[in-house]
């Protein structure tokens, strides 16, 4: 499923396997359903509390997994998680998902471009697989960006 994630001498990563195998993995698909229910609940809470419309939320594809060895009952992004990118002006810097190539394009990256670029942002992928993703982080974790809201509004004002 991931491509280009193997360096010389390294063992192959678990997701260097065909997409069909991933889709036929009943345990993994059950994990997706469970995580999606949790995401949906958080989304509803945010929408209700902040008045955010469905059309204002951009869904980004990611595959989750769990590890009984390290974090029983908790889930992590198995595929590179483009949600944890960095927005600077109208540039959205995302971890390169290293997803399956169909028709010469990375289907995961293209899905994000198709959703983000019509909003006026340019999507710029960077390879952060080894320095961050393999250690539980992504692009945002490797930055120290600070920003100030243009107009202070919302839930954080007393």
PDB file of C-alpha atoms in Angstrom:
ATOM      1  CA  UNK A   1       0.000   0.000   0.000  1.00  0.00           C
ATOM      2  CA  UNK A   2       2.790   2.458   0.835  1.00  0.00           C
ATOM      3  CA  UNK A   3       5.498   2.862  -1.767  1.00  0.00           C
ATOM      4  CA  UNK A   4       9.047   4.049  -1.456  1.00  0.00           C
ATOM      5  CA  UNK A   5       9.201   3.415   2.264  1.00  0.00           C
ATOM      6  CA  UNK A   6      12.084   0.940   2.278  1.00  0.00           C
ATOM      7  CA  UNK A   7      15.697   1.983   2.638  1.00  0.00           C
ATOM      8  CA  UNK A   8      18.677  -0.281   2.105  1.00  0.00           C
ATOM      9  CA  UNK A   9      19.001  -2.877   4.843  1.00  0.00           C
ATOM     10  CA  UNK A  10      15.625  -2.079   6.423  1.00  0.00           C
ATOM     11  CA  UNK A  11      12.924  -4.649   6.885  1.00  0.00           C
ATOM     12  CA  UNK A  12       9.884  -3.920   4.699  1.00  0.00           C
ATOM     13  CA  UNK A  13       7.130  -1.992   6.417  1.00  0.00           C
ATOM     14  CA  UNK A  14       3.870  -3.783   7.101  1.00  0.00           C
ATOM     15  CA  UNK A  15       1.954  -1.789   4.527  1.00  0.00           C
ATOM     16  CA  UNK A  16       4.161  -2.666   1.606  1.00  0.00           C
ATOM     17  CA  UNK A  17       1.400  -4.988   0.444  1.00  0.00           C
ATOM     18  CA  UNK A  18      -1.291  -4.863  -2.240  1.00  0.00           C
ATOM     19  CA  UNK A  19      -4.370  -2.711  -1.652  1.00  0.00           C
ATOM     20  CA  UNK A  20      -6.598  -5.772  -2.192  1.00  0.00           C
ATOM     21  CA  UNK A  21      -4.901  -7.501   0.766  1.00  0.00           C
ATOM     22  CA  UNK A  22      -5.528  -4.464   2.950  1.00  0.00           C
ATOM     23  CA  UNK A  23      -9.198  -4.324   1.941  1.00  0.00           C
ATOM     24  CA  UNK A  24      -9.600  -8.045   2.705  1.00  0.00           C
ATOM     25  CA  UNK A  25      -8.094  -7.693   6.198  1.00  0.00           C
ATOM     26  CA  UNK A  26     -11.249  -7.940   8.334  1.00  0.00           C
ATOM     27  CA  UNK A  27      -9.521  -6.798  11.516  1.00  0.00           C
ATOM     28  CA  UNK A  28      -8.086  -3.728   9.839  1.00  0.00           C
ATOM     29  CA  UNK A  29     -11.411  -2.847   8.217  1.00  0.00           C
ATOM     30  CA  UNK A  30     -13.166  -3.229  11.592  1.00  0.00           C
ATOM     31  CA  UNK A  31     -10.605  -0.805  13.042  1.00  0.00           C
ATOM     32  CA  UNK A  32     -11.484   1.723  10.302  1.00  0.00           C
ATOM     33  CA  UNK A  33     -15.168   1.517  11.217  1.00  0.00           C
ATOM     34  CA  UNK A  34     -14.431   2.005  14.917  1.00  0.00           C
ATOM     35  CA  UNK A  35     -12.110   4.959  14.350  1.00  0.00           C
ATOM     36  CA  UNK A  36     -14.562   6.542  11.890  1.00  0.00           C
ATOM     37  CA  UNK A  37     -17.300   6.406  14.546  1.00  0.00           C
ATOM     38  CA  UNK A  38     -14.979   8.222  16.964  1.00  0.00           C
ATOM     39  CA  UNK A  39     -14.082  10.820  14.325  1.00  0.00           C
ATOM     40  CA  UNK A  40     -17.772  11.317  13.505  1.00  0.00           C
ATOM     41  CA  UNK A  41     -18.581  11.933  17.189  1.00  0.00           C
ATOM     42  CA  UNK A  42     -15.806  14.530  17.517  1.00  0.00           C
ATOM     43  CA  UNK A  43     -16.905  16.145  14.268  1.00  0.00           C
ATOM     44  CA  UNK A  44     -20.515  16.446  15.506  1.00  0.00           C
ATOM     45  CA  UNK A  45     -19.322  17.993  18.768  1.00  0.00           C
ATOM     46  CA  UNK A  46     -17.215  20.570  16.916  1.00  0.00           C
ATOM     47  CA  UNK A  47     -19.986  21.339  14.460  1.00  0.00           C
ATOM     48  CA  UNK A  48     -22.578  21.760  17.200  1.00  0.00           C
ATOM     49  CA  UNK A  49     -20.312  23.840  19.435  1.00  0.00           C
ATOM     50  CA  UNK A  50     -18.779  26.047  16.756  1.00  0.00           C
ATOM     51  CA  UNK A  51     -21.529  26.138  14.149  1.00  0.00           C
ATOM     52  CA  UNK A  52     -19.326  24.588  11.466  1.00  0.00           C
ATOM     53  CA  UNK A  53     -21.194  23.352   8.374  1.00  0.00           C
ATOM     54  CA  UNK A  54     -20.494  20.029   6.652  1.00  0.00           C
ATOM     55  CA  UNK A  55     -19.174  21.914   3.625  1.00  0.00           C
ATOM     56  CA  UNK A  56     -16.557  23.652   5.774  1.00  0.00           C
ATOM     57  CA  UNK A  57     -14.881  20.374   6.716  1.00  0.00           C
ATOM     58  CA  UNK A  58     -12.363  18.803   4.352  1.00  0.00           C
ATOM     59  CA  UNK A  59     -11.984  15.057   4.776  1.00  0.00           C
ATOM     60  CA  UNK A  60      -8.461  13.704   4.323  1.00  0.00           C
ATOM     61  CA  UNK A  61      -7.861   9.966   3.699  1.00  0.00           C
ATOM     62  CA  UNK A  62      -5.840   7.999   6.253  1.00  0.00           C
ATOM     63  CA  UNK A  63      -5.742   4.355   7.313  1.00  0.00           C
ATOM     64  CA  UNK A  64      -5.624   3.667  11.052  1.00  0.00           C
ATOM     65  CA  UNK A  65      -4.357   0.665  12.994  1.00  0.00           C
ATOM     66  CA  UNK A  66      -3.858  -0.349  16.599  1.00  0.00           C
ATOM     67  CA  UNK A  67      -1.064  -2.025  18.471  1.00  0.00           C
ATOM     68  CA  UNK A  68      -1.785  -4.275  21.410  1.00  0.00           C
ATOM     69  CA  UNK A  69       1.955  -4.311  22.045  1.00  0.00           C
ATOM     70  CA  UNK A  70       2.507  -0.576  22.561  1.00  0.00           C
ATOM     71  CA  UNK A  71      -0.850   1.144  23.035  1.00  0.00           C
ATOM     72  CA  UNK A  72      -3.666  -1.324  23.669  1.00  0.00           C
ATOM     73  CA  UNK A  73      -7.044   0.115  22.673  1.00  0.00           C
ATOM     74  CA  UNK A  74      -5.495   3.156  20.978  1.00  0.00           C
ATOM     75  CA  UNK A  75      -5.159   3.840  17.280  1.00  0.00           C
ATOM     76  CA  UNK A  76      -2.495   5.479  15.144  1.00  0.00           C
ATOM     77  CA  UNK A  77      -2.161   6.508  11.503  1.00  0.00           C
ATOM     78  CA  UNK A  78      -0.815   3.494   9.638  1.00  0.00           C
ATOM     79  CA  UNK A  79      -0.581   5.384   6.378  1.00  0.00           C
ATOM     80  CA  UNK A  80       1.075   8.778   6.384  1.00  0.00           C
ATOM     81  CA  UNK A  81      -1.405  11.234   7.931  1.00  0.00           C
ATOM     82  CA  UNK A  82      -1.770  14.317   5.749  1.00  0.00           C
ATOM     83  CA  UNK A  83      -4.094  15.949   8.290  1.00  0.00           C
ATOM     84  CA  UNK A  84      -1.007  16.701  10.361  1.00  0.00           C
ATOM     85  CA  UNK A  85       0.437  19.071   7.777  1.00  0.00           C
ATOM     86  CA  UNK A  86       1.330  22.734   7.981  1.00  0.00           C
ATOM     87  CA  UNK A  87      -0.582  25.622   6.429  1.00  0.00           C
ATOM     88  CA  UNK A  88       1.550  28.669   5.637  1.00  0.00           C
ATOM     89  CA  UNK A  89      -0.390  31.339   3.785  1.00  0.00           C
ATOM     90  CA  UNK A  90      -1.986  29.478   0.899  1.00  0.00           C
ATOM     91  CA  UNK A  91       0.589  26.664   0.884  1.00  0.00           C
ATOM     92  CA  UNK A  92      -0.495  23.413   2.551  1.00  0.00           C
ATOM     93  CA  UNK A  93       2.623  21.367   3.249  1.00  0.00           C
ATOM     94  CA  UNK A  94       1.596  17.746   3.721  1.00  0.00           C
ATOM     95  CA  UNK A  95       3.510  14.573   4.413  1.00  0.00           C
ATOM     96  CA  UNK A  96       3.818  12.649   1.140  1.00  0.00           C
ATOM     97  CA  UNK A  97       1.386   9.753   1.635  1.00  0.00           C
ATOM     98  CA  UNK A  98       3.442   7.416  -0.549  1.00  0.00           C
ATOM     99  CA  UNK A  99       0.151   5.874  -1.593  1.00  0.00           C
ATOM    100  CA  UNK A 100      -0.754   3.545  -4.422  1.00  0.00           C
ATOM    101  CA  UNK A 101      -0.127   4.829  -7.947  1.00  0.00           C
ATOM    102  CA  UNK A 102      -3.084   4.597 -10.333  1.00  0.00           C
ATOM    103  CA  UNK A 103      -2.897   6.205 -13.750  1.00  0.00           C
ATOM    104  CA  UNK A 104       0.488   7.686 -12.878  1.00  0.00           C
ATOM    105  CA  UNK A 105      -0.792   9.516  -9.772  1.00  0.00           C
ATOM    106  CA  UNK A 106      -0.666   8.837  -6.042  1.00  0.00           C
ATOM    107  CA  UNK A 107      -4.374   8.303  -5.295  1.00  0.00           C
ATOM    108  CA  UNK A 108      -4.134   9.521  -1.694  1.00  0.00           C
ATOM    109  CA  UNK A 109      -2.237  12.693  -2.570  1.00  0.00           C
ATOM    110  CA  UNK A 110      -4.553  13.368  -5.513  1.00  0.00           C
ATOM    111  CA  UNK A 111      -7.615  13.022  -3.256  1.00  0.00           C
ATOM    112  CA  UNK A 112      -6.209  15.755  -1.011  1.00  0.00           C
ATOM    113  CA  UNK A 113      -5.280  18.000  -3.943  1.00  0.00           C
ATOM    114  CA  UNK A 114      -8.785  17.589  -5.385  1.00  0.00           C
ATOM    115  CA  UNK A 115     -10.292  18.760  -2.078  1.00  0.00           C
ATOM    116  CA  UNK A 116      -7.816  21.465  -1.016  1.00  0.00           C
ATOM    117  CA  UNK A 117      -6.665  23.178  -4.214  1.00  0.00           C
ATOM    118  CA  UNK A 118     -10.176  24.424  -5.186  1.00  0.00           C
ATOM    119  CA  UNK A 119     -10.080  26.354  -1.890  1.00  0.00           C
ATOM    120  CA  UNK A 120      -7.109  28.369  -3.141  1.00  0.00           C
ATOM    121  CA  UNK A 121      -4.340  26.433  -1.401  1.00  0.00           C
ATOM    122  CA  UNK A 122      -1.466  24.730  -3.138  1.00  0.00           C
ATOM    123  CA  UNK A 123      -0.670  21.257  -1.785  1.00  0.00           C
ATOM    124  CA  UNK A 124       3.062  20.581  -1.421  1.00  0.00           C
ATOM    125  CA  UNK A 125       4.052  17.046  -0.375  1.00  0.00           C
ATOM    126  CA  UNK A 126       7.280  16.400   1.522  1.00  0.00           C
ATOM    127  CA  UNK A 127       8.769  13.020   2.415  1.00  0.00           C
ATOM    128  CA  UNK A 128       8.697  12.689   6.193  1.00  0.00           C
ATOM    129  CA  UNK A 129       8.267   8.925   6.405  1.00  0.00           C
ATOM    130  CA  UNK A 130      11.507   8.060   8.190  1.00  0.00           C
ATOM    131  CA  UNK A 131      12.209  11.173  10.237  1.00  0.00           C
ATOM    132  CA  UNK A 132       8.655  11.550  11.598  1.00  0.00           C
ATOM    133  CA  UNK A 133       5.939   9.086  10.521  1.00  0.00           C
ATOM    134  CA  UNK A 134       7.837   5.983  11.652  1.00  0.00           C
ATOM    135  CA  UNK A 135       8.139   7.615  15.077  1.00  0.00           C
ATOM    136  CA  UNK A 136       4.485   8.646  15.415  1.00  0.00           C
ATOM    137  CA  UNK A 137       4.678  12.155  13.955  1.00  0.00           C
ATOM    138  CA  UNK A 138       4.241  14.027  10.689  1.00  0.00           C
ATOM    139  CA  UNK A 139       5.216  17.386   9.115  1.00  0.00           C
ATOM    140  CA  UNK A 140       3.553  19.500  11.804  1.00  0.00           C
ATOM    141  CA  UNK A 141       5.552  17.725  14.514  1.00  0.00           C
ATOM    142  CA  UNK A 142       8.809  18.794  12.877  1.00  0.00           C
ATOM    143  CA  UNK A 143       7.959  22.483  12.764  1.00  0.00           C
ATOM    144  CA  UNK A 144       7.874  25.299  15.241  1.00  0.00           C
ATOM    145  CA  UNK A 145       5.413  27.533  13.428  1.00  0.00           C
ATOM    146  CA  UNK A 146       3.555  30.197  15.367  1.00  0.00           C
ATOM    147  CA  UNK A 147       0.621  32.094  13.988  1.00  0.00           C
ATOM    148  CA  UNK A 148      -1.723  34.785  15.209  1.00  0.00           C
ATOM    149  CA  UNK A 149      -5.409  34.783  14.310  1.00  0.00           C
ATOM    150  CA  UNK A 150      -6.337  37.516  11.851  1.00  0.00           C
ATOM    151  CA  UNK A 151      -9.462  38.410  13.819  1.00  0.00           C
ATOM    152  CA  UNK A 152      -9.754  36.982  17.329  1.00  0.00           C
ATOM    153  CA  UNK A 153     -13.093  35.195  17.377  1.00  0.00           C
ATOM    154  CA  UNK A 154     -14.492  31.930  18.522  1.00  0.00           C
ATOM    155  CA  UNK A 155     -14.385  29.610  21.457  1.00  0.00           C
ATOM    156  CA  UNK A 156     -11.081  30.827  22.932  1.00  0.00           C
ATOM    157  CA  UNK A 157     -12.273  34.344  23.817  1.00  0.00           C
ATOM    158  CA  UNK A 158     -13.507  34.589  27.429  1.00  0.00           C
TER     159      UNK A 158
END
